[in-house]
Every structure is written in structure tokens, then in C-alpha cells.
PDB file of C-alpha atoms in Angstrom:
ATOM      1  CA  UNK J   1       6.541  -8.533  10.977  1.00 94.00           C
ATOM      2  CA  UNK J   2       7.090  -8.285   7.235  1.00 98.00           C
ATOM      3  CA  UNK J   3      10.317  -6.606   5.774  1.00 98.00           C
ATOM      4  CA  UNK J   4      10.518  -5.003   2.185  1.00 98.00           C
ATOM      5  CA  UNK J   5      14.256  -4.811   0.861  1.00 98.00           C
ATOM      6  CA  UNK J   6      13.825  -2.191  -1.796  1.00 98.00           C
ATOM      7  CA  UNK J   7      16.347  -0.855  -3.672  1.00 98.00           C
ATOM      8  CA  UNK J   8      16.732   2.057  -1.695  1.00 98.00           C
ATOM      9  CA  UNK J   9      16.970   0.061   1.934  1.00 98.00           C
ATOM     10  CA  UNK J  10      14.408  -2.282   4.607  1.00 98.00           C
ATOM     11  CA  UNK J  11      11.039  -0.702   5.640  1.00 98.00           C
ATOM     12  CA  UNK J  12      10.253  -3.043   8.529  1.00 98.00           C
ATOM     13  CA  UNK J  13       5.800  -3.254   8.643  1.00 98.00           C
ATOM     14  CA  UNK J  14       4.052  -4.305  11.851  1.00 98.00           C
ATOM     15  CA  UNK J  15       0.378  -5.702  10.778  1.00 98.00           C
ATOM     16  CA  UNK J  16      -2.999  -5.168  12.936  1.00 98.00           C
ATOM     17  CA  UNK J  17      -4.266  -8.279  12.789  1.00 98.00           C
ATOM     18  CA  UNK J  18      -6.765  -6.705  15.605  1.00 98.00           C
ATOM     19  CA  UNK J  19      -8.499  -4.199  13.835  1.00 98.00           C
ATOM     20  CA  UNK J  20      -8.208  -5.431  10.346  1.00 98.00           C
ATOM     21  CA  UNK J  21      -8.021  -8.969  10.319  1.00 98.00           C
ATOM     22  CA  UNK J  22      -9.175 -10.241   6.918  1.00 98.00           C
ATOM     23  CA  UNK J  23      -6.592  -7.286   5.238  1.00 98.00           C
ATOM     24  CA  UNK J  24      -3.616  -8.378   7.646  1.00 98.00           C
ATOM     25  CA  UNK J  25      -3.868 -11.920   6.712  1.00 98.00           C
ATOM     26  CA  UNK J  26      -4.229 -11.265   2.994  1.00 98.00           C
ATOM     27  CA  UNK J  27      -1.595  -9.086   2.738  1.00 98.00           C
ATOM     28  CA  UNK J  28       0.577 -11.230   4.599  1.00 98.00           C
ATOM     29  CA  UNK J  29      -0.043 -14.245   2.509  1.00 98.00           C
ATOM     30  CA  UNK J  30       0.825 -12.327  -0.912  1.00 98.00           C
ATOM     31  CA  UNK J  31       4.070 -11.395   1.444  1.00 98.00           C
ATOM     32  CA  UNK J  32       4.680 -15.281   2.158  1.00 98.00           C
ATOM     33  CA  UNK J  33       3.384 -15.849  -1.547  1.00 98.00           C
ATOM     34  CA  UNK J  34       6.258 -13.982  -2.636  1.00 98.00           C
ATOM     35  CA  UNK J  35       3.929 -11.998  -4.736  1.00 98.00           C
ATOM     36  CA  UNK J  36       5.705  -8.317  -3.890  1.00 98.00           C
ATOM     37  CA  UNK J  37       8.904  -9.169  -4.487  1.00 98.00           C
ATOM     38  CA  UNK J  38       9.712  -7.464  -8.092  1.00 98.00           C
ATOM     39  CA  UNK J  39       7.239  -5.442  -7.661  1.00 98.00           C
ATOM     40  CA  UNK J  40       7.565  -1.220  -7.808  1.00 98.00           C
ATOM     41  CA  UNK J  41       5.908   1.202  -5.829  1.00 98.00           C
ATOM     42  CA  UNK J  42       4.250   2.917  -8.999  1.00 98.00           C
ATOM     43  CA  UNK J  43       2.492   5.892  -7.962  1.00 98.00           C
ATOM     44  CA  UNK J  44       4.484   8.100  -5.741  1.00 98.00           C
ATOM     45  CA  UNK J  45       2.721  11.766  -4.262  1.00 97.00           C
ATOM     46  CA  UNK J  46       4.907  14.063  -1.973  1.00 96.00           C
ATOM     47  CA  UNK J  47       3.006  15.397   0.809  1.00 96.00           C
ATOM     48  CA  UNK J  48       0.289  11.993   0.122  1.00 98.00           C
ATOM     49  CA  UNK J  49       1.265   8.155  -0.276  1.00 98.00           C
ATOM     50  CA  UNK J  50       3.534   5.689  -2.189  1.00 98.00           C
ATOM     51  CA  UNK J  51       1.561   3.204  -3.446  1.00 98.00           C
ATOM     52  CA  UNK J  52       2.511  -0.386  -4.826  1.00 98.00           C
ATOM     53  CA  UNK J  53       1.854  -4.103  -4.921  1.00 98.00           C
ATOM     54  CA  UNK J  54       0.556  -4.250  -8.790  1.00 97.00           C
ATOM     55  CA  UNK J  55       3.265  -3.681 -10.867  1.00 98.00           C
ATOM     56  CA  UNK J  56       6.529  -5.532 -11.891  1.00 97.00           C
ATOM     57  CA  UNK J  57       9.435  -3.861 -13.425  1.00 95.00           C
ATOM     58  CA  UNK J  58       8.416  -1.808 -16.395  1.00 95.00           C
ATOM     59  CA  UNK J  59       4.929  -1.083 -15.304  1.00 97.00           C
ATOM     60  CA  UNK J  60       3.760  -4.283 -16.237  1.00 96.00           C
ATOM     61  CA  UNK J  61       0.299  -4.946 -14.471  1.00 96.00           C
ATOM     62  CA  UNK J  62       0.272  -8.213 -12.323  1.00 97.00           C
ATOM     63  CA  UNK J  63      -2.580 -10.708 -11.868  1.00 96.00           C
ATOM     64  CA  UNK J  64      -3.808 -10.686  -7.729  1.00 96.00           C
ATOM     65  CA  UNK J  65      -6.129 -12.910  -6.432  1.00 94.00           C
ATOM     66  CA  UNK J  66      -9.992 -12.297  -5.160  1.00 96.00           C
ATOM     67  CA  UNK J  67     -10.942  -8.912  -3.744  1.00 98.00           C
ATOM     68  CA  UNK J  68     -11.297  -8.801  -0.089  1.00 98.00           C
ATOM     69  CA  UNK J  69     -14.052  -6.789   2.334  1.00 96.00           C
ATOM     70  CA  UNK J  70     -13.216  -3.563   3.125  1.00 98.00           C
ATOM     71  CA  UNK J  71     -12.602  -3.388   6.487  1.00 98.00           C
ATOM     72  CA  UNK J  72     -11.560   0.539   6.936  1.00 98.00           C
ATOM     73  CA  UNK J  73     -14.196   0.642   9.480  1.00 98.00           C
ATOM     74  CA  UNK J  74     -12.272  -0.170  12.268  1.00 98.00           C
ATOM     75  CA  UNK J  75     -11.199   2.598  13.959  1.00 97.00           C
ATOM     76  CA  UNK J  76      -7.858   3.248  12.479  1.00 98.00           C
ATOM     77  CA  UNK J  77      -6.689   6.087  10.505  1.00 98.00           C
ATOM     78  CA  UNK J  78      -4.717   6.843   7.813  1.00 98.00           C
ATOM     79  CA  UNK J  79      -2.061   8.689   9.635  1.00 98.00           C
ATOM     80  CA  UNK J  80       1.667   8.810   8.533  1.00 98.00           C
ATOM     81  CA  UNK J  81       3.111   5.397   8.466  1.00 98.00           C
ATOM     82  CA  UNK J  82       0.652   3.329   8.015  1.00 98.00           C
ATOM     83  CA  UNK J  83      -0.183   1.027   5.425  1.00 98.00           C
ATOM     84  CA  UNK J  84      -4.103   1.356   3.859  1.00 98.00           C
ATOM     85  CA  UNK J  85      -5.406  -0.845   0.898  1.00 98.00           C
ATOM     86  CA  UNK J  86      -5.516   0.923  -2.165  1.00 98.00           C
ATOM     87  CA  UNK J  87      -8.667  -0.164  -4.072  1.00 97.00           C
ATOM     88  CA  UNK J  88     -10.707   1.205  -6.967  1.00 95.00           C
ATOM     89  CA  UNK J  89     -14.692   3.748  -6.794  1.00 94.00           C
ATOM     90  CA  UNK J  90     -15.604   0.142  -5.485  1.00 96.00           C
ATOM     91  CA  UNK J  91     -15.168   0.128  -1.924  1.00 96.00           C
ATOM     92  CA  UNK J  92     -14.679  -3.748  -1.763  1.00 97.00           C
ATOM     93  CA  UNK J  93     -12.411  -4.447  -4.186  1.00 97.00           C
ATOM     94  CA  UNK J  94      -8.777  -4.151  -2.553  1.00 98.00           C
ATOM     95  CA  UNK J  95      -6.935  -7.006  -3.514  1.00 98.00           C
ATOM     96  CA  UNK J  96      -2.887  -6.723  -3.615  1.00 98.00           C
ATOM     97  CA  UNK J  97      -2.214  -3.171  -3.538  1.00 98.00           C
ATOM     98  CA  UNK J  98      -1.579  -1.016  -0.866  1.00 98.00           C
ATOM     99  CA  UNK J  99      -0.095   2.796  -0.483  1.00 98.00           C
ATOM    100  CA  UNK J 100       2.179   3.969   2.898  1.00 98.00           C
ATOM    101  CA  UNK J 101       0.389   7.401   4.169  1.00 98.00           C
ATOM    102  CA  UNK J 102       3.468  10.060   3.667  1.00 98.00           C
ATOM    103  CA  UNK J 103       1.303  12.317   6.153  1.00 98.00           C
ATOM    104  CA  UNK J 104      -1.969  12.598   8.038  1.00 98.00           C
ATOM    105  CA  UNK J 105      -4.544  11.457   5.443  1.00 98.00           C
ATOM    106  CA  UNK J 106      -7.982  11.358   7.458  1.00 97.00           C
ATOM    107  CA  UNK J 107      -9.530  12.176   4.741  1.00 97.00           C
ATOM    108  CA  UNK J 108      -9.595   8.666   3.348  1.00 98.00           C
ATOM    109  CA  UNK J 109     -10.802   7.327   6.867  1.00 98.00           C
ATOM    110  CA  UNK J 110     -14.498   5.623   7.192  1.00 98.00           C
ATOM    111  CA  UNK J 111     -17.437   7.901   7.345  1.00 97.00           C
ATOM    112  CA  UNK J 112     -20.094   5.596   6.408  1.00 97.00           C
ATOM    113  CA  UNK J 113     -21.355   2.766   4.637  1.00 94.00           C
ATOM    114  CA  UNK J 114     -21.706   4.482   1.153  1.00 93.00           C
ATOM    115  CA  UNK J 115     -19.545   4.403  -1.749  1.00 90.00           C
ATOM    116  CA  UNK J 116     -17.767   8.045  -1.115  1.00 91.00           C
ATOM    117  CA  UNK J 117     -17.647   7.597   2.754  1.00 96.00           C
ATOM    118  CA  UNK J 118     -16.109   3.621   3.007  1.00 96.00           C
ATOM    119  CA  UNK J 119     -12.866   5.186   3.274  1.00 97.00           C
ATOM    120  CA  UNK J 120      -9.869   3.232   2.704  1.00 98.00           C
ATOM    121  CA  UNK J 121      -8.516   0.457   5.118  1.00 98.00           C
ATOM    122  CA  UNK J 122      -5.149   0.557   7.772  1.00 98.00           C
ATOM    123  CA  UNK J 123      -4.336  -2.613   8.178  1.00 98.00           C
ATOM    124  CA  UNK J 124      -0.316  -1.885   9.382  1.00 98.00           C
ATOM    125  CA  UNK J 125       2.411   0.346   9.912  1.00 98.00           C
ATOM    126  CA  UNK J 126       5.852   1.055   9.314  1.00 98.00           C
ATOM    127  CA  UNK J 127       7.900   0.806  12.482  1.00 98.00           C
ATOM    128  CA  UNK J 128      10.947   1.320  10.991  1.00 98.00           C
ATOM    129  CA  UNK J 129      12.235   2.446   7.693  1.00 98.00           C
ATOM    130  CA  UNK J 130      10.143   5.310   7.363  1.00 98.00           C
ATOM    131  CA  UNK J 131      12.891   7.423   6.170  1.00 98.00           C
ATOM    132  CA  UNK J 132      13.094   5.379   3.626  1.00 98.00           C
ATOM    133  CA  UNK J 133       9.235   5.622   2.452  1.00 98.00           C
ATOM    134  CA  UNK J 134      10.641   9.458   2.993  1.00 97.00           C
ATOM    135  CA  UNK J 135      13.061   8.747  -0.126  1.00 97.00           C
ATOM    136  CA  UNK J 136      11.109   7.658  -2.256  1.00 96.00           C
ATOM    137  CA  UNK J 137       9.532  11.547  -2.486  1.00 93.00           C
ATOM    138  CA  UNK J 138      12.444  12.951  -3.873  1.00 94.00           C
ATOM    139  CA  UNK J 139      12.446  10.488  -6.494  1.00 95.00           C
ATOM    140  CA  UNK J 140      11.379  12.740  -9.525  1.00 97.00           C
ATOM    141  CA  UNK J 141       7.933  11.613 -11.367  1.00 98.00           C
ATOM    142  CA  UNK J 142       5.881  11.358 -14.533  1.00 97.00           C
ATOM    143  CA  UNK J 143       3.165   9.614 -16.888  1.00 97.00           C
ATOM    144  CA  UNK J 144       3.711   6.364 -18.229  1.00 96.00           C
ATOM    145  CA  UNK J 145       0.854   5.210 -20.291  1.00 92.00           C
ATOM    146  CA  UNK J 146      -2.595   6.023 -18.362  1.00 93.00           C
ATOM    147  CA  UNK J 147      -0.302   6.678 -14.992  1.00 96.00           C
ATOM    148  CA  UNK J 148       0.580   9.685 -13.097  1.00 97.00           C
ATOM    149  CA  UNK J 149       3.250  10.182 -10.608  1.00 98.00           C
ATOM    150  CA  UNK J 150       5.510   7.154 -11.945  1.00 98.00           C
ATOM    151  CA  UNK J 151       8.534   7.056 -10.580  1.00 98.00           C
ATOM    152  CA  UNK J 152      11.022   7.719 -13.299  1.00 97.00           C
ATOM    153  CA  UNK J 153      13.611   5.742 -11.306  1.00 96.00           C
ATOM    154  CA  UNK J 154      12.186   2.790 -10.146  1.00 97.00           C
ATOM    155  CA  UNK J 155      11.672   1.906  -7.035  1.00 98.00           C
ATOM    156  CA  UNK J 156      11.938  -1.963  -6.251  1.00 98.00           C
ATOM    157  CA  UNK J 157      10.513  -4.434  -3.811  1.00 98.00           C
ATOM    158  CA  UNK J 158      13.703  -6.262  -4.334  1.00 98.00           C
ATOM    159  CA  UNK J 159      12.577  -9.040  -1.345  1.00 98.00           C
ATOM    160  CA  UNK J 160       9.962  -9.686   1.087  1.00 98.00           C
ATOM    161  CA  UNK J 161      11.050 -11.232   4.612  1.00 98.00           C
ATOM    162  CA  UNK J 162       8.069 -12.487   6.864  1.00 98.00           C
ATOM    163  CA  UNK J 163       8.864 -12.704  10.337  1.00 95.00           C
TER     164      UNK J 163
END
């Protein structure tokens, strides 16, 4: 069990270390690592996903560690509520940054082994605090820099509890 205290209350995250493994335990250790804590949720799309674990207050881009397999082939979706690891066109290269679903995203499940159809990986969920994650889309948005759909209130990962 991992808790985030953000500044706008506790979204309590249950990890599948079942289906995903290699993603559960790395994002757990950047939890225990302390790494998310002063971190913002920095991309934030009503109707899609909040996304964080990259930035620190004032959009400034932390350093993660090694990139991890992509493990989105096991059977999970992206439904509402659960956590996926937010990578870049490279489908192996998740590291520290994930994104909550907001809604049904099956979209970004696994197809296949190619590029476009390695989907994105659910490693968790949120079992409570969801109406929290809920908040955060009323939060109003904008560019900063190269980014879209910054928060213009940020949204802090104040403390991480692991349980």
C-alpha cells in the first residue's frame, strides 16, 4: 500500500505485484526512495489521466533511474483508477513516471509486440482517494515551456507513505 499526501488530500494505491511485477517493485522503491515526494502531477487531461512522477515544484525535470521492461502485456487494462507507466514512442523506456486513468482508457492497453500496439502498463490502483484524482480536473490548465495541460495551480506530492 503506498499513500500520496498531496496538497489537495491522501490517494491510497494498491500495487499488482501479480501481473506487473518488475513495474510494482520499481515504483515502489522510488516510493520508499522518497523520490515522489515534491513532486507535481504535471500534465492533467479531464475526461483522460493525471500524470506525474518527473517534475519538482516549478516544472523542474528530475533525474530517474534506468528504464524498466514494459510489462503492459499482462492482462490488465487501463480502466479508471488505475495507475499505468507513462513512457515515451519507446515502448521500454518507463522509468519514474506514471499517469492515474480518469476513465476507461483501453485504448492504451497491449495489442502486440510493435511499437504502436505495446500499450502502456497497469501496474496499481487507487482504492481510495479517487475523488481526489477527481479534483485535480477542475484544476484549470495551460503551457509552460514545451508542456500542455500544466496545472496552473500546482498540484503536490507533498509525502509518500509505504505501507
Amino acid at each position: 500500500m503506498i499513500t500520496f499526501q498531496t496538497s489537495l488530500g491522501d490517494i491510497k494505491i494498491e500495487l499488482n505485484f501479480d501481473k506487473a511485477p518488475v513495474t510494482a517493485k520499481n515504483f515502489e522503491q522510488y516510493a520508499k526512495d522518497g523520490f515522489y515526494n515534491g513532486t507535481i502531477f504535471h500534465r492533467v487531461i479531464k475526461g483522460f489521466m493525471a500524470q506525474g512522477g518527473g517534475f519538482a515544484s516549478g516544472m523542474e525535470e528530475k533525474e530517474s533511474g534506468e528504464s524498466i521492461e514494459n510489462e503492459a502485456n499482462n492482462g490488465l487494462s487501463n480502466e479508471r483508477g488505475t495507475l499505468a507507466m507513462a513512457r515515451t514512442q519507446d515502448p521500454h523506456s518507463a522509468s519514474a513516471q506514471f499517469f492515474i486513468n480518469l476513465t476507461d482508457n483501453d485504448f492504451l492497453d497491449f495489442k502486440n509486440e510493435t511499437v504502436q500496439g505495446w500499450g502502456y502498463c497497469v501496474f496499481g490502483k487507487v482504492i481510495e482517494g479517487m475523488e481526489i484524482v477527481d479534483k485535480m480536473t477542475l484544476v484549470e490548465t495551460g503551457r509552460f515551456g514545451f508542456h500542455d495541460d500544466v496545472p496552473k495551480d500546482e498540484i503536490i506530492i507533498n509525502n509518500t507513505i509505504v505501507e
